Short mmCIF file of C-alpha atoms in Angstrom, two decimals:
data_model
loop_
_atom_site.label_atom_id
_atom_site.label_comp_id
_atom_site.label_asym_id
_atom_site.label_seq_id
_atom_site.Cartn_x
_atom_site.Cartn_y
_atom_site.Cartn_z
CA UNK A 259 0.00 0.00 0.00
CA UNK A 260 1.25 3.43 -0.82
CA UNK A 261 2.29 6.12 1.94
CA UNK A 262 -0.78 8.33 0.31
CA UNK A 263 -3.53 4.68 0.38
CA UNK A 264 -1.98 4.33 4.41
CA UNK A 265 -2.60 7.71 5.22
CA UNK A 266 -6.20 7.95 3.45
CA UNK A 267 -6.75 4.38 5.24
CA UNK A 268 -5.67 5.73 8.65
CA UNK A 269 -7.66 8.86 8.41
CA UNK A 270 -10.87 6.63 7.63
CA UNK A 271 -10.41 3.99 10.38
CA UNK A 272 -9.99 7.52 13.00
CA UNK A 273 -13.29 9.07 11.35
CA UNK A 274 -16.01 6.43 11.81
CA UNK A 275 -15.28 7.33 16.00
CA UNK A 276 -15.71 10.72 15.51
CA UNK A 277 -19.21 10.92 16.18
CA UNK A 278 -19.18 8.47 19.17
CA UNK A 279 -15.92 10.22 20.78
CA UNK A 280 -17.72 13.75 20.23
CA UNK A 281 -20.98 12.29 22.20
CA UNK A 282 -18.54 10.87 25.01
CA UNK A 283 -16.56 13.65 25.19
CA UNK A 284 -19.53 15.95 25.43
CA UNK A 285 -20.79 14.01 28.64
CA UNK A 286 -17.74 14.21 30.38
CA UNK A 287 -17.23 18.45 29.56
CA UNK A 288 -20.79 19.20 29.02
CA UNK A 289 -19.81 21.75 26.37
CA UNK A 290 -20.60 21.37 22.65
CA UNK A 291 -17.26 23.26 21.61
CA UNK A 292 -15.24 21.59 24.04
CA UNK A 293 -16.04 18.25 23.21
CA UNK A 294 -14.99 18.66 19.18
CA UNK A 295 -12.07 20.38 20.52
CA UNK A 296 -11.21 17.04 22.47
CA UNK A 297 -11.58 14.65 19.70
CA UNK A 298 -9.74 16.79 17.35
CA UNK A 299 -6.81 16.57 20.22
CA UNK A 300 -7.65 12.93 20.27
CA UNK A 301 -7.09 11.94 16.40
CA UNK A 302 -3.86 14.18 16.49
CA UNK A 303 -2.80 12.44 19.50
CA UNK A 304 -4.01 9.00 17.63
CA UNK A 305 -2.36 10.33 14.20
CA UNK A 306 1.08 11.55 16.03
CA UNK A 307 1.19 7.83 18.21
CA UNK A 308 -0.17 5.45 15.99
CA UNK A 309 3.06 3.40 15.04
CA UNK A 310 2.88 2.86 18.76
CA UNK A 311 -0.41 1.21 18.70
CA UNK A 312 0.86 -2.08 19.37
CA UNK A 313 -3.40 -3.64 18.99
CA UNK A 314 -3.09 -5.35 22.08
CA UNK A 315 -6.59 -3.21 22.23
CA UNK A 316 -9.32 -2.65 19.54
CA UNK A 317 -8.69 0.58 18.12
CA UNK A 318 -12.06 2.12 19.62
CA UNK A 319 -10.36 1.42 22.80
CA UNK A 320 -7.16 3.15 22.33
CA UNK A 321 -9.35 6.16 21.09
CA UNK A 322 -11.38 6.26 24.51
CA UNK A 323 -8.88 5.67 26.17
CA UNK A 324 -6.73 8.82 24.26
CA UNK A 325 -10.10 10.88 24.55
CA UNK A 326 -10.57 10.04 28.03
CA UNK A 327 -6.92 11.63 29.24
CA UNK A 328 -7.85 14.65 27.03
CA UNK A 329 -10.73 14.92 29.15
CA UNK A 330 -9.50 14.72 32.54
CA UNK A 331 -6.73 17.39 31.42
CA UNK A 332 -9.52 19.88 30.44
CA UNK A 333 -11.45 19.15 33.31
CA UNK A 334 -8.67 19.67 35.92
CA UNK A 335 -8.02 22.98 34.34
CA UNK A 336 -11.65 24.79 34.61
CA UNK A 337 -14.88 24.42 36.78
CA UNK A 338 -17.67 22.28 36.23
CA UNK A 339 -20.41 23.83 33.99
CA UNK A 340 -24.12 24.12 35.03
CA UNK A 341 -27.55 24.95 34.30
CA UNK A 342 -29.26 28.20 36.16
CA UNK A 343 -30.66 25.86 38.82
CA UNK A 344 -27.82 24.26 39.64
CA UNK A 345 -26.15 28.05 40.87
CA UNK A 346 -29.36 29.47 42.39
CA UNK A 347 -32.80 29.16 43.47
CA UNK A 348 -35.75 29.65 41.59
CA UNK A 349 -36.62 34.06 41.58
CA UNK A 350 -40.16 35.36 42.19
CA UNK A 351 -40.40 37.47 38.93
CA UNK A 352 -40.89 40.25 41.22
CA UNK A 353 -37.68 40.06 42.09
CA UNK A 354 -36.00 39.12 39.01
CA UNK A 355 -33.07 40.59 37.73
CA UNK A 356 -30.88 39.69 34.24
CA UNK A 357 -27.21 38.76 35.81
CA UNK A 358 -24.84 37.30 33.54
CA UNK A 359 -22.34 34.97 34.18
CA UNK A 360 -19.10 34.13 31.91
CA UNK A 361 -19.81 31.45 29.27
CA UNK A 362 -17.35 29.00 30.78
CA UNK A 363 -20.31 28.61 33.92
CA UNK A 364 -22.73 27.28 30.92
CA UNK A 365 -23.73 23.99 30.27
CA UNK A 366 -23.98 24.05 26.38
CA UNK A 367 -26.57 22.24 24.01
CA UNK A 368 -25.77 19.95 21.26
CA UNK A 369 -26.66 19.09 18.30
CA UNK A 370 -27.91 15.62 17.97
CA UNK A 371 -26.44 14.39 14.84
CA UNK A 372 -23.14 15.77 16.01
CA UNK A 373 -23.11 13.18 19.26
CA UNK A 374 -25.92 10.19 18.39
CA UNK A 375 -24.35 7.88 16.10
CA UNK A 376 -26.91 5.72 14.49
CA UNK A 377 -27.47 2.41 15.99
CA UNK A 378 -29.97 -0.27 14.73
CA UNK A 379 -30.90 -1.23 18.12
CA UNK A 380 -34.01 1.02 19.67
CA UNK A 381 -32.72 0.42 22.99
CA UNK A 382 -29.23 1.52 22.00
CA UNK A 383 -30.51 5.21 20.55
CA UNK A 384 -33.50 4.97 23.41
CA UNK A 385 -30.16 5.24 25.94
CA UNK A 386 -27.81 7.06 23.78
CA UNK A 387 -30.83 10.28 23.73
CA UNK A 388 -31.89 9.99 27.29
CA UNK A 389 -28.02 10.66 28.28
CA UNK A 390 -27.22 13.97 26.73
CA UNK A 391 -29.97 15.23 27.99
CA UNK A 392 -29.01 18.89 29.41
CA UNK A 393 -31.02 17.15 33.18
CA UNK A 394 -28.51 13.94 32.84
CA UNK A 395 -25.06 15.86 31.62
CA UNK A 396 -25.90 18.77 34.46
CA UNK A 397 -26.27 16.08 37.05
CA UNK A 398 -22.96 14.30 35.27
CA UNK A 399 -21.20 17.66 36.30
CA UNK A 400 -21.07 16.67 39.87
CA UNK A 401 -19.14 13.86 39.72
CA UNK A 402 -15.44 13.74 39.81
CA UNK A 403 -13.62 13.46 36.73
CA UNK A 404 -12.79 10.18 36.96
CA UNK A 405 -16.11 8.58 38.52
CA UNK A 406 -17.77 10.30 35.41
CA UNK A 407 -15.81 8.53 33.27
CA UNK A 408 -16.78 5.41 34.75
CA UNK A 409 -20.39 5.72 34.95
CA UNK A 410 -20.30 6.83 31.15
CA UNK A 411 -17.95 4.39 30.27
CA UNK A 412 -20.13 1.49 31.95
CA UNK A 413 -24.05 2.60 32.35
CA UNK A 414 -24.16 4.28 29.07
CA UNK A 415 -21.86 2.73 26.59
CA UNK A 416 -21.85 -0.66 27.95
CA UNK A 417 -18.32 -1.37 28.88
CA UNK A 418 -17.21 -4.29 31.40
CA UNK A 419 -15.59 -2.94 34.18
CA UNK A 420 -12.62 -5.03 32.93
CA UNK A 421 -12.50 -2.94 30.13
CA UNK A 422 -12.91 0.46 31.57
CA UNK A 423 -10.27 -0.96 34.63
CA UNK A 424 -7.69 -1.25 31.73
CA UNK A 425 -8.37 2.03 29.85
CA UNK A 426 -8.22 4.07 32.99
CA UNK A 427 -5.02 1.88 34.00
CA UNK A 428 -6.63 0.64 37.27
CA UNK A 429 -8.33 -2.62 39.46
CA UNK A 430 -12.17 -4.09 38.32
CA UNK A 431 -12.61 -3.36 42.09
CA UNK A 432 -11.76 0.58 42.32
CA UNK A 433 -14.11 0.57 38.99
CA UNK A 434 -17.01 -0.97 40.89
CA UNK A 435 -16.37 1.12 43.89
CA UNK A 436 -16.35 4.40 41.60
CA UNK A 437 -19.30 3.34 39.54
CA UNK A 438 -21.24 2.93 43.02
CA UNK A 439 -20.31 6.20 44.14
CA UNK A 440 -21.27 7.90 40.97
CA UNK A 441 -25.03 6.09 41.08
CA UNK A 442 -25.54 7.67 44.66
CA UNK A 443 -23.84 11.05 43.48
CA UNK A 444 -26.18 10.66 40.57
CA UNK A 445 -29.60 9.64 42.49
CA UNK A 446 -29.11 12.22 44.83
CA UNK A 447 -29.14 14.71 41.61
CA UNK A 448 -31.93 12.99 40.14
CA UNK A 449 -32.43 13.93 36.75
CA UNK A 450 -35.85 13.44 35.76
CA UNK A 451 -36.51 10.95 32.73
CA UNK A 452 -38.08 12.63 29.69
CA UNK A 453 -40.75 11.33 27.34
CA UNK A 454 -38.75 9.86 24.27
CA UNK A 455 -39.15 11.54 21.42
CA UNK A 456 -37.61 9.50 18.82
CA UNK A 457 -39.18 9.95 16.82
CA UNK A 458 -42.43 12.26 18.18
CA UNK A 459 -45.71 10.09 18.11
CA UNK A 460 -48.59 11.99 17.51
CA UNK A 461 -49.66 13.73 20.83
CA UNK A 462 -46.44 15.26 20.85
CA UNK A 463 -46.33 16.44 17.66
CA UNK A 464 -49.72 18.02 18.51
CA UNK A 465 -48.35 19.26 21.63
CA UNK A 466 -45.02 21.07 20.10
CA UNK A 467 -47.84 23.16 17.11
CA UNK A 468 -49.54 24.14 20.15
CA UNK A 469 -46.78 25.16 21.64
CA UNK A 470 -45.91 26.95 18.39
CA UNK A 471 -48.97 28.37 18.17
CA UNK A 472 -49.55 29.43 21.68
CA UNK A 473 -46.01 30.96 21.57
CA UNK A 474 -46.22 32.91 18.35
CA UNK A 475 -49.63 34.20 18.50
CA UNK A 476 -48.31 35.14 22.29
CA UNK A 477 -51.16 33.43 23.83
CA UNK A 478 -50.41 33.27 27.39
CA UNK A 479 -53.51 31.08 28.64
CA UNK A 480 -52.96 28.70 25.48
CA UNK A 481 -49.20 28.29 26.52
CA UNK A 482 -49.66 27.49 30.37
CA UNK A 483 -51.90 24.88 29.54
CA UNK A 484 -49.11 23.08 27.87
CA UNK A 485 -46.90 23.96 31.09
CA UNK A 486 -46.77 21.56 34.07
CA UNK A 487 -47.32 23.96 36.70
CA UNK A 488 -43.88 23.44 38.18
CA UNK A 489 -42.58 24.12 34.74
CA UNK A 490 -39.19 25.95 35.25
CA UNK A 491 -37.56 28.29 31.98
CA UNK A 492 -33.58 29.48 32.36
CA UNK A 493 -31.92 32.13 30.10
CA UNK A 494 -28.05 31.54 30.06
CA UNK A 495 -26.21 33.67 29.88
CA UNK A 496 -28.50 34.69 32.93
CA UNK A 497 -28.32 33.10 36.02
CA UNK A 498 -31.90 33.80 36.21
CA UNK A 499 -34.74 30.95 36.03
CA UNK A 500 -38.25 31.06 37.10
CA UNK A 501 -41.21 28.29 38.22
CA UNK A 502 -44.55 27.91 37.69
CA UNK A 503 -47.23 29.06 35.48
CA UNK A 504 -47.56 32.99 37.24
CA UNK A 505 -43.37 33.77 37.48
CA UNK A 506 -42.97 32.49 33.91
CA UNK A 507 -46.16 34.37 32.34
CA UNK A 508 -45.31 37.40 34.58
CA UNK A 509 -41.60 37.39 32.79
CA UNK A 510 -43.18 36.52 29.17
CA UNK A 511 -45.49 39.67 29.80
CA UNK A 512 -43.15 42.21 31.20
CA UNK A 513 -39.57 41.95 30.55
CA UNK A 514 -40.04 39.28 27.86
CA UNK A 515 -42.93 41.23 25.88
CA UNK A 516 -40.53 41.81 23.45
CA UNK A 517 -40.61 38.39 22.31
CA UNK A 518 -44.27 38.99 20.94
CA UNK A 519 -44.64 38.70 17.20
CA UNK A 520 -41.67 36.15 17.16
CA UNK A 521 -41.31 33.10 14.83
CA UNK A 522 -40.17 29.69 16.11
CA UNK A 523 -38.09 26.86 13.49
CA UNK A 524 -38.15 23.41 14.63
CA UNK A 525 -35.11 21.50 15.46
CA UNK A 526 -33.22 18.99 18.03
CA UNK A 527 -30.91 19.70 20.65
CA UNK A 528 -30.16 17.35 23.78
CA UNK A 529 -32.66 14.44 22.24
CA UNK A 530 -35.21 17.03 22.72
CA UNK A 531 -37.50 18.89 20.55
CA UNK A 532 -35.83 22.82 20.02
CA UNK A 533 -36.83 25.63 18.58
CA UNK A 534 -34.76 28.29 16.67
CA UNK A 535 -36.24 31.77 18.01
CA UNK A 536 -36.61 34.25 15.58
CA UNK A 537 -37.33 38.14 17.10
CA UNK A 538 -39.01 40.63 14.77
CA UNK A 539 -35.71 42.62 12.95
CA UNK A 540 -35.10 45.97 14.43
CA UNK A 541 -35.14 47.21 10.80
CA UNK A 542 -38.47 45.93 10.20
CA UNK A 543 -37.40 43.19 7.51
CA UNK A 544 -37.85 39.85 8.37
CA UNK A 545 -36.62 38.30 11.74
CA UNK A 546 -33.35 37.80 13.14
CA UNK A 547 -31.98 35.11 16.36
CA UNK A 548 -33.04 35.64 19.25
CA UNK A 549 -32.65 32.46 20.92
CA UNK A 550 -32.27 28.20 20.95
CA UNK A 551 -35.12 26.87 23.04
CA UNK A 552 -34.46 23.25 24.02
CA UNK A 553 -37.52 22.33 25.77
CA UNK A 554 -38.56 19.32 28.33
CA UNK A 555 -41.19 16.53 27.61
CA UNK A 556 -42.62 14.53 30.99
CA UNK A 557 -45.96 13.08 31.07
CA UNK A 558 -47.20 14.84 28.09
CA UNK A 559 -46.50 18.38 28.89
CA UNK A 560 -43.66 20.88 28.92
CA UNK A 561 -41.80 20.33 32.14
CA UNK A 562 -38.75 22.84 30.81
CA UNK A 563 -37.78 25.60 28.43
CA UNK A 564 -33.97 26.55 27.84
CA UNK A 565 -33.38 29.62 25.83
CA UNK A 566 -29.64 30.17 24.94
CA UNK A 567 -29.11 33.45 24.02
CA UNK A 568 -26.03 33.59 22.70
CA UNK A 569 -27.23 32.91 19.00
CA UNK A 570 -24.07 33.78 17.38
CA UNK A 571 -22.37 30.44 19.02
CA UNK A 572 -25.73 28.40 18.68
CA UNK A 573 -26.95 29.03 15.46
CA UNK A 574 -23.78 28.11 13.14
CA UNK A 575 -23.75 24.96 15.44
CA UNK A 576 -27.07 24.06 14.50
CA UNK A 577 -26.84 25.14 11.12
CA UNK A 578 -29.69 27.31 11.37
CA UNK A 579 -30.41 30.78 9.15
CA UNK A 580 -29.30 33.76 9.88
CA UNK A 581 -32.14 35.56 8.73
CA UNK A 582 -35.49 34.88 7.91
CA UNK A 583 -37.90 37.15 5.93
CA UNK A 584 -40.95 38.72 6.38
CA UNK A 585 -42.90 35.56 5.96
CA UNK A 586 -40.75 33.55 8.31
CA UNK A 587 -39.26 31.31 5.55
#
C-alpha cells in the first residue's frame, strides 16, 4: 500500500469514532465546543502515536482511552459547567433581575447528529438520547472526573468494568467502587426521565404546534396549559430561572414582551424537541436570532424551556439561518 492509500486508510479507520468520541466527550465536559475540541486533540494524538499502537486493544479502545486523558486534562483545568438551577434558586419574577455569568459557567446544548451515532438497536438510541440530555449531563457535572468517566464508560456505553479498569489503568474493584459512588452522586441529583421523542408520536407532535402556536400568536392562557405547573424556563447567559405558570407568564409579559410577534423553526438539541427563536428585525425586515429553546417533555406536557441566548455560538452549530424574511421562511 502506498504512503498516500496508508494515510487515506488511517484517516478513515480515525473518522467512523468521531461521532461516538464527540458524544462521550460531550458528557464528560458538558460543552458542545469543548467536546470537538477534544476529539480533534484525540485523532492528532491517535495520528502523532499510531506506530505505537501495538493492537493489544481494539482501536475504539485506544481512542477512549486517548479521549478520556484529554478529558481529565480539560477538566482539571476549569470548573464544572451548570444549568441556572444548579447556581441558584428559583426568583419570584418580582424580584427578578438579568445577571450574567461568563460562558465558561454554561452547560452548552448539542446538536444531535453531532453526538448520536446511528445504531440499529431502539434500545441503544432509546439510551444514547436519554443521556445527553441537558437534566442527565448537568447532574454528570457533579461527579469527579474520573467517577464520570466510569459511569459513562459502563451505564451508558456498555463497557465491562474489565475494560474500563484497563483504559483508565486501574483494578475491576476501584471501577465498581467508583461506579457505586457515581449512582448515589447521581440519584441524589436525580435527573428526571423525559418522554422519548424518537421519533415524536402523535400527541407530541400536537403538543409542540400548540406550543408553536400558543407561543407565536403570544397566547399566554394557550401556553400554560401546555406547562406543568412546576414548569421551570432558564436564560443563560442569565443566572436567572423562574417556576410555575404565574413567574414564567409574569416574565413573558413584562420583561419578555418583546418576544411577541416572534417566529419559532423546529429543530433537536439534547434528544429534545428545540426551537430556533426568531425576534421581529429591528429594521423591520424579516426576523433575526433571538434564541435556541431546548424544551422538556414529561408526562405529556412541557416540564422545561432553555433559551440560549447567545445565538451567534448556537446558530452556526445548528446550522440554522441567519435571517429569515418577512414571511418567516
Amino acid at each position: 500500500m502506498s504512503d498516500l492509500a496508508a494515510t487515506q486508510d488511517l484517516e478513515s479507520r480515525l473518522e467512523q469514532y468521531r461521532r461516538e468520541l464527540t458524544g462521550y466527550c460531550y458528557r464528560m465536559l458538558g460543552s458542545a465546543f469543548e467536546a470537538e475540541d477534544a476529539v480533534q486533540d484525540t485523532m492528532v494524538r491517535a495520528w502523532r502515536n499510531f506506530e505505537k499502537f501495538e493492537g493489544r486493544s481494539s482501536l475504539r479502545s485506544w481512542l477512549y482511552r486517548i479521549a478520556t486523558n484529554v478529558c481529565l486534562d480539560m477538566l482539571h483545568a476549569s470548573n464544572r459547567r451548570a444549568r441556572p438551577m444548579d447556581l441558584t434558586a428559583a426568583t419570584p419574577v418580582a424580584q427578578a433581575q438579568l445577571t450574567s455569568r461568563p460562558e465558561i459557567t454554561w452547560l452548552e446544548p448539542v446538536p444531535d447528529g453531532r453526538v448520536l451515532p446511528s445504531s440499529a438497536d431502539p434500545a441503544e438510541t432509546a439510551v444514547e438520547r436519554e443521556t445527553i440530555r441537558l437534566a442527565f449531563v448537568a447532574a454528570l457535572q457533579h461527579l469527579p472526573p474520573k467517577q464520570r468517566a466510569v459511569l459513562i464508560l459502563r451505564e451508558v456505553l456498555a463497557w465491562k468494568a474489565s475494560e474500563v479498569a484497563e483504559l483508565l489503568g486501574t483494578t475491576v474493584a476501584s471501577v465498581n467502587s467508583a461506579l457505586q459512588r457515581a449512582r448515589a452522586t447521581l440519584a441524589e441529583s436525580d435527573p428526571a426521565s423525559t418522554d422519548s421523542a424518537d421519533p415524536l408520536d402523535d400527541e407530541q407532535q400536537k403538543l409542540l404546534e400548540r406550543y408553536v402556536s400558543a407561543f407565536e400568536g403570544y397566547d399566554m392562557k394557550a401556553l400554560t396549559a401546555l406547562l406543568h405547573e412546576d414548569a421551570t424556563m432558564s436564560m443563560p447567559p442569565y443566572d436567572l430561572w423562574l417556576r410555575g405558570h404565574d413567574d414564567i407568564v409574569g416574565w413573558m409579559l413584562g420583561v419578555g414582551e418583546v418576544c411577541r410577534g416572534s417566529k419559532l423553526l423546529p429543530t433537536v438539541a439534547n434528544g429534545s424537541p428545540a426551537f430556533a427563536h426568531y425576534h421581529p428585525a429591528e429594521d423591520g425586515d424579516g426576523f433575526t436570532p433571538w434564541a435556541l429553546i431546548v424544551l422538556e417533555i414529561r408526562d405529556g406536557m412541557i416540564g422545561g424551556m432553555d433559551f440560549f441566548l447567545d445565538t451567534k455560538r448556537w446558530f452556526p452549530l445548528f446550522d440554522l439561518p441567519t435571517r429569515l424574511d418577512k414571511d418567516g421562511a
